XYZ file of C-alpha atoms in Angstrom:
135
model
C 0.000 0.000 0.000
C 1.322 3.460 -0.927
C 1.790 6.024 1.522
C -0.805 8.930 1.427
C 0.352 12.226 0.544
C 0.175 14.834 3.298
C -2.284 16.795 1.357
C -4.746 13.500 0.655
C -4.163 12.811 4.492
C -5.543 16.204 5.489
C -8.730 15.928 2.835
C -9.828 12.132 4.192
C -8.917 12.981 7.856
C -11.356 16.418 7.763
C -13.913 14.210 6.211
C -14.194 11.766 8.442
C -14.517 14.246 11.292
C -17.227 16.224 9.224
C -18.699 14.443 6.737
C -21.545 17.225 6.246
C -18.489 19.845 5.445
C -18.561 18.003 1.403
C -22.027 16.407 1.228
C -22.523 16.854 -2.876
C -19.500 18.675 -3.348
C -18.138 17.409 -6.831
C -14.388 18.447 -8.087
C -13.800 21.245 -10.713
C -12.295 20.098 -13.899
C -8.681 21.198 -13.857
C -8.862 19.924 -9.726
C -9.941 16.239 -11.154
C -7.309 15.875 -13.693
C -5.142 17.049 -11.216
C -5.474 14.460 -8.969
C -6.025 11.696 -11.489
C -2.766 12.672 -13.141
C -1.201 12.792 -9.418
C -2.382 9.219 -8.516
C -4.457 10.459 -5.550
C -7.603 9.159 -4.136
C -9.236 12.404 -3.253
C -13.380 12.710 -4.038
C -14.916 15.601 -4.328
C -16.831 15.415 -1.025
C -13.086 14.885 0.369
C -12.010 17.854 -0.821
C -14.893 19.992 -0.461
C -14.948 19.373 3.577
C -11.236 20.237 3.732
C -12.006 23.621 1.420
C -14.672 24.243 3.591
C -13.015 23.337 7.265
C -10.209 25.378 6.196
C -12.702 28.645 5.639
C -14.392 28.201 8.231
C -11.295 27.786 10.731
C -9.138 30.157 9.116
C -11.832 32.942 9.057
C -13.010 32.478 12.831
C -8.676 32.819 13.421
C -8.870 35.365 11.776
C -11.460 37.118 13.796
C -9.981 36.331 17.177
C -7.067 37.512 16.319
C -8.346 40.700 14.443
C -9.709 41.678 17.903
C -7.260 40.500 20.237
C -5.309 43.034 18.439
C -8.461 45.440 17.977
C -8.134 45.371 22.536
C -4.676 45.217 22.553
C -2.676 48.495 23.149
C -1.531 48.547 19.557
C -4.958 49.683 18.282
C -3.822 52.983 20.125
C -0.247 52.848 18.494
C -2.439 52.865 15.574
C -4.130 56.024 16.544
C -1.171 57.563 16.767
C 1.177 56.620 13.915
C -2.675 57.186 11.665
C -3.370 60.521 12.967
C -6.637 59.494 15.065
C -8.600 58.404 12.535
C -10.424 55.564 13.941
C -11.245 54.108 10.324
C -7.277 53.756 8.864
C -5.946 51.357 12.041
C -9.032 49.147 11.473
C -8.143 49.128 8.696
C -4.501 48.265 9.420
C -5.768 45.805 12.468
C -8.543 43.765 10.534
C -7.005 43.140 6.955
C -3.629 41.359 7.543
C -5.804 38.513 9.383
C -8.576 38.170 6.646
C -5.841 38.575 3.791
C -4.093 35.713 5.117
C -7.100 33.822 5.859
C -8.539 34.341 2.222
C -5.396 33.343 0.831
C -4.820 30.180 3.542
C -8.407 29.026 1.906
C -7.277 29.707 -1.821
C -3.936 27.795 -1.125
C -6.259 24.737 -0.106
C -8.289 25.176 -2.779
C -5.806 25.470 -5.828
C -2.841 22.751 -4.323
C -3.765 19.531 -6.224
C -3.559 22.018 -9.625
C -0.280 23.164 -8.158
C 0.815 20.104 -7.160
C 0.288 18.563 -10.625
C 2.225 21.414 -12.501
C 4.739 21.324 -10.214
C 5.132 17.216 -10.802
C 4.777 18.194 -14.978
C 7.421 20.048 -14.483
C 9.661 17.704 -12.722
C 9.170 15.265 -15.582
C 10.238 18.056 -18.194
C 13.294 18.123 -16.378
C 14.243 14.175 -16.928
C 13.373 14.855 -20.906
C 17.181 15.658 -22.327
C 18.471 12.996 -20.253
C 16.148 10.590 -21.417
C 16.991 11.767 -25.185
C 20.431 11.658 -24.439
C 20.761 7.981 -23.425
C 18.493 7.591 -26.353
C 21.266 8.738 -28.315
């Protein structure tokens, strides 16, 4: 039996805890030929709950930590270094955590089409070598 990649772990294991996260979820196209060309065992229900646990966790991190920093004493630093407006260190408080959040959730999203270029690529490495004991 072939060891599971870390990434197919993750998708089975966050199924099996919440099954209801990828009830109907189906793979896009460039995701399924993805994973076919990668070898993996991933459905799309699999993947679905592990997109979805990952926005869901990621998102609620990011809010706790949006206003642990909102009570901190660096929201008044804030003030300061913004010139008092209120609106500008929200801004600078609130979007770090929800940009890295959003992009936490894309990375999930887009790795098995990653993955599978990155693999491509690997192969188009071995090509002259091939061709040169060809030769």
């Amino acid at each position: 039996m072939k060891p599971l990649h870390p990434f197919e772990a993750f998708c089975k294991r966050i199924y099996k805890m919440f099954p209801s996260l990828g009830r109907g979820e189906k793979l896009s196209d460039e995701n399924s030929r993805a994973i076919q060309f990668l070898g993996w065992s991933i459905s799309g229900e699999e993947m679905g709950a592990a997109y979805k646990f990952t926005l869901i966790a990621s998102f609620v991190s990011a809010i706790i930590v949006a206003l642990i920093l909102f009570l901190s004493p660096i929201k008044g630093v804030l003030d300061l270094v913004t010139g008092g407006t209120g609106f500008l260190s929200l801004i600078y408080l609130f979007f770090p955590p929800f940009s890295i959040a959003a992009y936490l959730v894309y990375y999930v999203q887009s790795y098995p089409a990653r993955a599978a270029k990155t693999e491509q690529i690997k192969a188009l490495t071995y090509v002259p070598e091939i061709l040169g004991y060809m030769v």
